[in-house]
Amino acid sequence: MPAQVRILNGNTYVVSDERGDIEATSADPSGLFSWDTRFLSTWILTVDGQRLNPLSTDDLQYFETTYFLVPGTGTVYIDAKLSVIRRRSIGAGLTEDIVVINHGDGPTDLTIRLDAGCDFADLFDVKNDQKKKGKLYRRVEGDRLVFGYQRETFHRTTTISAAPRADLDEHGLTWTIRLQPQQKWSTTILVTPTVLGSNGKAVNLAPPEPPDLAGDLDRWLREAPRLECDWEPLRSTYRRSLIDLAALRFSPLTSGGRALPAAGLPWFMTMFGRDSIFTSLQALPFAPDLAATTLRELAERQGTRFDDFRDEDPGRILHEIRYGETAAFMDQPHSPYYGNADATALFVVLLDEYERWTGDKTLVQDLEIEARAALRWVHEYADLLGNGYVWYRRRNEKTGLENQCWKDSWDSISYRDGRLPGFPRATCELQGYAYDARVRGARLAREIWHDPDYAQELERQAADLKKRFNRDFWVADGQYYALALDAEGGQVDALSSNIGHLLWSGIVDKPRARQLAKHLLGPRLFSGWGVRTLAEGERRYNPIGYHVGTVWPYDNSFIAWGLRKYGFKREAAQIAAGILDAAEYFDGRLPEAFGGYPRAETRYPVQYPTACSPQAWSTGAPLLLLRTMLGLQPLGDSLVVDAALPEGIGRIELLDIPGRWGRVDAFGRGRFKVETPSRLRPELGVGR
């Protein structure tokens, strides 16, 4: 696949080749996208009919990039007499400056051509290679080139204009220019995507934009904790993570401009229940406002009825919401779709963890009804077989998701011998999340909602679940927990990374935790770069299988956090070191997943061909790993710091951490405790 250059702002983004050109095929995610629709599918620059050659690309800012180009091939390419510079930025639409410089010793006449086209493909059309059902049109309107698509009341347009004005036709823009020696010519092109309502008027979908995106990024970086360390790759990975997290901020229509994490580029630039929650958990010590918006926006869209098409139940937290044509005409159920079995429990987990970090009791009080509804869903509606476990089975048999856990690909849940279980399924980590939600919900009920009876009932449910889980899921001959139970109560007995999620949820009986740690760091699961999604030796194991052998940075960050919670500091640090080593090979930007090949066989982590990048919970992985290495843990009104760093990583200091303690510092050595208001217990260490 040719190298891609990506810039984004909210859920508007551009994917081009390294020349800046867009030449999208039907199933290619190149183009200008906004609100799940492709508004540019062709965008090709030529000089005198020649395509250009890339020299270098500057894409250090997530919302803008510059392409340095020359025309020609062979020796003409090497000794080019022209430079072409394309400067591109993304806001509510696309702005592109084209600069042409004549380096020759004589005048030159040039024809600059920009071919343009729009297929208005819905993102699901692109993923599934589907054809359009409405009418495409294109026309020149004065000094503007207008492309449009209409299907009944669904109407989208792309408007292109330039200054100085170009000669327009229905397929693009042309400038005929003469340049003197060392002379420079430039033009600015504006591409405006528009959603038209049923009345034919433009709908304002864009939230209030910061007037200066560069200034907004500078503020974002200033407000984040400052990292000081001896290992330069960690410093650059941390900065890359913060920038990518800023890039992935998405403001839903009702949020008033407040942002939450979109899941990932190019396929998932929207609100995902599970992904937005996990990313908000990872980022809590660094950007707690993301968690607040995530909680409010998910609560706003919480399920209220029984809807088989959308897999909706009262209290259920959404899986995904989309704004394109296929959702509008119910070709797929994402308007929104509720087909996940984990986000509802995780909603309560995030609410509790957010309050522990920030002390924001008001939000917990505001969302009491929604949190209780979520806990009711976990206890009643998710228990499809009436045996106290969280199960899933889609009710939308045509377009709903079969696997409604985080490993949602078709073959991700299997027995050792490779067979796939029937439905419903109860994966192990879902029970961990349900346990954790009840324990945390009990704390909120007792301390903030002042309902001790409800707290006691949740604690009773949690204790009962933990006892049954440790009996029913434990694979005695393997000394680990089953990946799932099948509908007959049998163990789906493949060894997988899911057992690591059980540790951070707290459902594991302590005597069994050491055996899990051995598996997680053993050669079947641990590649040297990270923990594989499925153990080597299982029938479906494939080092480049999406959920059956690849390494997911997000997965590993929560596994390391879980190991740390059970006291396995060295093992947590080993996983952190592997993932952070891998990040260096990806220029600090961890992809969605990479190959699970043994590190001894590959001197570098092997790319997974269709991985999202940037992806929110991969962007958040270094943040949670940093928290894990430093041992940052809120304890009432105090923050405990208990560092355990990988060998060779040297000093780590995280300065100006926001939270209920004010802004405090954490040092990567020893153990200390900061108390409100930012008072240090001196016998434990040094801090602010």
XYZ file of C-alpha atoms in Angstrom, residues 316-687:
372
model
C -27.698 0.027 27.808
C -24.797 2.238 26.716
C -24.366 2.699 22.986
C -21.763 0.907 20.935
C -21.463 3.302 17.992
C -23.249 6.215 16.371
C -23.058 7.236 12.706
C -24.306 10.202 10.680
C -24.080 9.021 7.069
C -26.463 7.738 4.428
C -26.539 4.092 5.523
C -27.598 5.079 9.040
C -30.154 7.593 7.738
C -31.866 4.951 5.579
C -31.471 2.172 8.167
C -29.235 0.083 5.914
C -27.348 -0.504 9.153
C -28.434 0.169 12.745
C -25.861 2.723 13.901
C -28.248 5.558 14.683
C -27.168 4.733 17.371
C -26.404 1.023 17.715
C -26.215 -0.612 21.153
C -24.698 -4.003 20.276
C -21.991 -4.347 22.886
C -22.002 -6.180 26.197
C -19.242 -4.265 27.966
C -19.713 -0.490 27.675
C -22.618 -0.409 30.146
C -20.595 -1.820 33.036
C -17.562 0.216 31.943
C -19.687 3.384 32.122
C -20.024 2.867 35.892
C -16.329 1.991 36.193
C -15.346 5.254 34.481
C -17.772 7.299 36.579
C -16.197 5.999 39.781
C -12.603 6.320 38.576
C -13.305 9.857 37.363
C -14.585 10.902 40.800
C -11.601 9.259 42.521
C -9.233 11.367 40.404
C -11.101 14.653 40.269
C -13.316 14.743 43.345
C -16.179 15.871 41.080
C -19.145 14.593 43.080
C -21.541 16.815 41.144
C -21.216 14.728 37.992
C -21.790 11.544 39.985
C -24.929 13.083 41.466
C -26.099 14.317 38.066
C -25.702 10.851 36.545
C -27.129 8.810 39.422
C -30.224 7.757 37.465
C -28.156 6.723 34.439
C -25.626 4.817 36.559
C -28.399 2.921 38.360
C -30.004 2.115 35.010
C -26.656 0.798 33.754
C -26.241 -1.421 36.825
C -29.773 -2.705 36.357
C -28.970 -3.611 32.743
C -25.905 -5.550 33.886
C -27.935 -7.417 36.527
C -31.135 -8.070 34.575
C -31.109 -7.522 30.815
C -27.557 -8.794 30.198
C -28.263 -12.046 32.051
C -29.824 -13.776 29.057
C -29.827 -17.248 30.671
C -30.781 -16.211 34.200
C -27.655 -17.643 35.806
C -26.010 -14.412 36.950
C -23.543 -13.914 34.085
C -23.357 -11.272 31.355
C -24.147 -12.906 28.007
C -24.524 -11.554 24.487
C -26.492 -12.604 21.433
C -27.509 -10.187 18.722
C -31.200 -9.664 18.067
C -30.526 -7.952 14.724
C -29.514 -11.069 12.794
C -28.923 -9.215 9.521
C -26.661 -6.272 10.335
C -25.948 -6.556 14.068
C -22.572 -7.562 15.493
C -22.143 -11.243 16.326
C -19.376 -10.780 18.869
C -20.297 -7.986 21.256
C -17.124 -7.978 23.336
C -14.011 -5.956 22.497
C -12.717 -8.804 20.336
C -15.601 -8.352 17.950
C -14.314 -10.146 14.836
C -16.084 -13.351 13.749
C -13.434 -15.882 14.860
C -12.146 -14.234 18.025
C -13.924 -16.528 20.523
C -12.902 -20.171 20.153
C -12.152 -23.400 21.938
C -8.592 -24.719 22.078
C -9.272 -26.911 19.050
C -10.467 -23.958 16.971
C -14.195 -24.661 17.076
C -16.460 -21.640 17.503
C -19.138 -21.756 20.216
C -22.765 -20.973 19.553
C -24.720 -18.117 21.070
C -25.256 -16.697 23.578
C -21.677 -16.330 24.810
C -20.341 -15.083 28.120
C -16.713 -13.968 27.740
C -14.638 -13.849 30.883
C -13.723 -10.149 30.868
C -17.415 -9.179 30.741
C -17.851 -10.820 34.133
C -14.852 -8.898 35.431
C -16.300 -5.602 34.259
C -19.672 -6.490 35.833
C -17.952 -7.287 39.132
C -15.941 -4.078 39.065
C -19.008 -1.979 38.196
C -20.890 -3.376 41.199
C -18.000 -2.767 43.604
C -17.513 0.769 42.346
C -21.260 1.412 42.166
C -21.516 0.373 45.818
C -18.947 3.005 46.775
C -20.820 5.688 44.854
C -24.134 4.610 46.416
C -22.741 4.690 49.937
C -20.568 7.817 49.778
C -22.333 10.078 47.276
C -25.905 8.869 46.707
C -26.299 8.099 50.447
C -28.120 4.826 49.808
C -26.451 2.209 52.046
C -29.079 -0.446 51.317
C -28.375 -0.240 47.577
C -24.637 -0.314 48.273
C -25.041 -3.437 50.367
C -27.087 -5.141 47.645
C -24.455 -4.338 44.993
C -21.715 -5.709 47.243
C -23.726 -8.889 47.766
C -24.137 -9.286 43.996
C -20.414 -8.682 43.456
C -19.353 -11.235 46.062
C -21.715 -13.848 44.641
C -20.467 -13.240 41.099
C -16.820 -13.497 42.154
C -17.417 -16.807 43.922
C -19.289 -18.372 41.008
C -16.890 -16.990 38.412
C -13.831 -18.473 40.095
C -15.614 -21.829 40.170
C -17.097 -21.922 36.664
C -14.427 -20.235 34.531
C -11.281 -21.808 36.003
C -9.633 -24.258 33.585
C -8.105 -26.693 36.018
C -5.775 -28.508 33.606
C -4.387 -25.225 32.263
C -4.447 -23.099 35.419
C -6.093 -20.093 33.787
C -9.583 -18.738 33.187
C -11.598 -19.806 30.161
C -12.077 -17.289 27.388
C -15.846 -17.733 27.711
C -18.707 -20.007 28.664
C -20.927 -21.427 25.946
C -24.718 -21.636 26.102
C -24.564 -25.075 27.805
C -22.229 -23.764 30.487
C -19.164 -25.421 28.978
C -15.802 -23.711 29.023
C -14.574 -22.097 25.806
C -11.067 -23.006 26.854
C -8.625 -21.123 24.595
C -5.853 -19.260 26.420
C -6.118 -15.555 25.601
C -5.132 -12.078 26.703
C -8.619 -11.621 28.187
C -7.318 -13.089 31.451
C -5.302 -9.889 31.917
C -8.500 -7.815 31.997
C -9.687 -9.942 34.911
C -6.768 -8.637 36.960
C -7.590 -4.962 36.577
C -11.255 -5.674 37.324
C -10.343 -7.390 40.617
C -12.473 -10.526 40.153
C -9.509 -12.921 40.371
C -8.979 -14.823 43.635
C -5.552 -13.703 44.854
C -3.994 -17.190 45.063
C -4.635 -17.622 41.328
C -3.190 -14.282 40.233
C 0.404 -15.527 40.172
C -0.522 -18.283 37.739
C -2.125 -15.700 35.436
C 1.008 -13.571 35.592
C 3.082 -16.595 34.546
C 0.832 -17.186 31.561
C 0.788 -13.528 30.528
C 4.585 -13.292 30.570
C 5.126 -16.824 29.314
C 6.297 -17.615 25.765
C 2.847 -18.614 24.485
C 1.257 -15.231 25.185
C 4.158 -12.770 25.491
C 5.919 -12.093 22.189
C 8.648 -9.932 23.693
C 6.913 -6.847 22.312
C 3.658 -7.454 24.155
C 0.927 -9.926 25.095
C -0.761 -11.617 22.143
C -4.536 -11.676 21.881
C -4.455 -15.485 21.549
C -1.755 -17.844 22.780
C 0.672 -19.482 20.402
C -0.334 -23.118 20.035
C -4.083 -22.525 20.072
C -5.713 -23.879 16.923
C -6.745 -20.453 15.595
C -3.501 -18.698 16.539
C -2.214 -16.441 13.765
C 0.386 -13.737 14.500
C -1.324 -11.439 11.999
C -4.886 -12.489 12.800
C -6.931 -9.508 13.938
C -7.916 -10.878 17.377
C -6.235 -14.273 17.241
C -2.551 -13.545 17.734
C -1.746 -9.889 17.115
C -0.531 -7.589 19.893
C -2.843 -4.700 20.815
C -1.181 -1.840 22.740
C -4.507 -0.933 24.389
C -4.973 -4.515 25.593
C -1.457 -4.564 27.009
C -1.860 -1.280 28.868
C -4.817 -2.654 30.836
C -3.089 -5.994 31.389
C -0.086 -4.156 32.867
C -2.417 -2.070 35.042
C -4.069 -5.261 36.293
C -0.760 -6.940 37.061
C 0.269 -3.873 39.021
C -2.978 -3.912 41.027
C -2.209 -7.467 42.142
C 1.351 -6.536 43.131
C 3.252 -7.866 40.095
C 5.405 -4.787 39.566
C 8.209 -6.469 37.628
C 5.828 -8.176 35.226
C 3.880 -4.954 34.629
C 7.141 -3.122 33.925
C 8.191 -5.843 31.451
C 5.004 -5.403 29.432
C 5.377 -1.611 29.557
C 8.955 -1.888 28.297
C 7.939 -4.129 25.379
C 5.143 -1.853 24.187
C 7.200 1.311 24.588
C 10.090 -0.309 22.716
C 7.656 -1.102 19.908
C 6.437 2.497 19.867
C 9.908 3.668 18.896
C 9.655 1.681 15.654
C 6.320 3.348 14.863
C 7.789 6.859 15.373
C 6.022 7.121 18.722
C 2.546 6.467 17.287
C 1.359 3.034 18.367
C -1.044 1.511 15.832
C -4.264 -0.310 16.618
C -2.430 -3.665 16.496
C 0.802 -5.199 15.244
C 2.038 -8.709 14.539
C 2.450 -11.247 17.316
C 5.672 -12.739 15.957
C 8.291 -13.614 18.609
C 10.701 -10.769 19.231
C 13.621 -13.159 18.859
C 12.571 -13.710 15.232
C 11.846 -10.081 14.308
C 14.168 -7.233 15.132
C 11.206 -4.869 14.882
C 7.430 -5.147 15.429
C 5.644 -6.250 12.249
C 2.927 -3.921 10.975
C -0.664 -5.106 10.771
C -1.777 -4.045 7.273
C -5.148 -2.394 8.006
C -4.566 -1.066 11.520
C -6.122 2.276 12.395
C -3.559 4.997 13.099
C -3.946 7.099 15.070
C -6.342 5.052 17.170
C -7.652 6.403 20.460
C -6.975 3.574 22.876
C -3.571 2.893 21.307
C -2.815 6.589 21.717
C -3.872 6.256 25.360
C -1.772 3.133 25.988
C 1.522 4.948 26.780
C -0.378 7.165 29.216
C -1.766 4.232 31.196
C 1.608 2.477 31.037
C 3.254 5.598 32.429
C 0.705 5.703 35.248
C 1.348 2.006 35.898
C 5.130 2.361 36.006
C 4.833 5.261 38.450
C 2.265 3.409 40.531
C -0.141 6.344 40.574
C -3.216 5.397 42.555
C -5.878 7.649 44.133
C -6.618 6.649 47.712
C -9.425 8.756 49.171
C -8.169 12.325 49.204
C -4.582 11.161 48.687
C -2.492 10.126 45.716
C -0.078 7.237 46.233
C 3.024 7.083 44.053
C 4.966 3.814 44.095
C 7.313 3.643 41.115
C 8.627 0.421 39.594
C 10.441 1.132 36.323
C 11.745 -1.284 33.682
C 15.461 -1.942 33.684
C 17.436 0.595 31.702
C 14.643 3.158 31.434
C 16.310 5.503 33.957
C 14.616 8.429 35.668
C 10.956 9.369 35.141
C 9.310 12.453 36.573
C 5.732 13.432 35.783
C 5.091 17.016 36.812
C 1.864 18.998 37.297
C -0.572 16.074 37.390
C -4.147 17.425 37.649
C -6.596 16.020 40.161
C -8.377 16.512 43.447
C -4.969 17.194 45.025
C -4.383 20.323 42.927
C -1.449 19.788 40.568
C 1.225 17.497 41.942
C 4.484 15.860 40.884
C 5.364 12.162 40.790
C 8.958 10.949 40.806
C 10.049 7.592 39.446
C 11.749 6.452 42.609
C 10.596 5.298 45.998
C 7.115 5.655 47.430
C 5.321 8.733 48.638
C 1.862 10.044 49.215
C 0.365 13.437 48.390
C -2.602 14.575 50.447
C -5.139 17.328 49.908
C -4.283 20.154 49.697
C -1.123 18.897 47.991
C 0.587 18.110 51.284
C 3.344 15.494 51.285
C 3.932 12.884 53.940
C 7.685 13.549 54.353
C 8.659 10.089 55.547
C 7.693 8.665 52.161
C 9.572 10.826 49.675
C 9.748 14.138 47.896
C 6.984 16.009 46.069
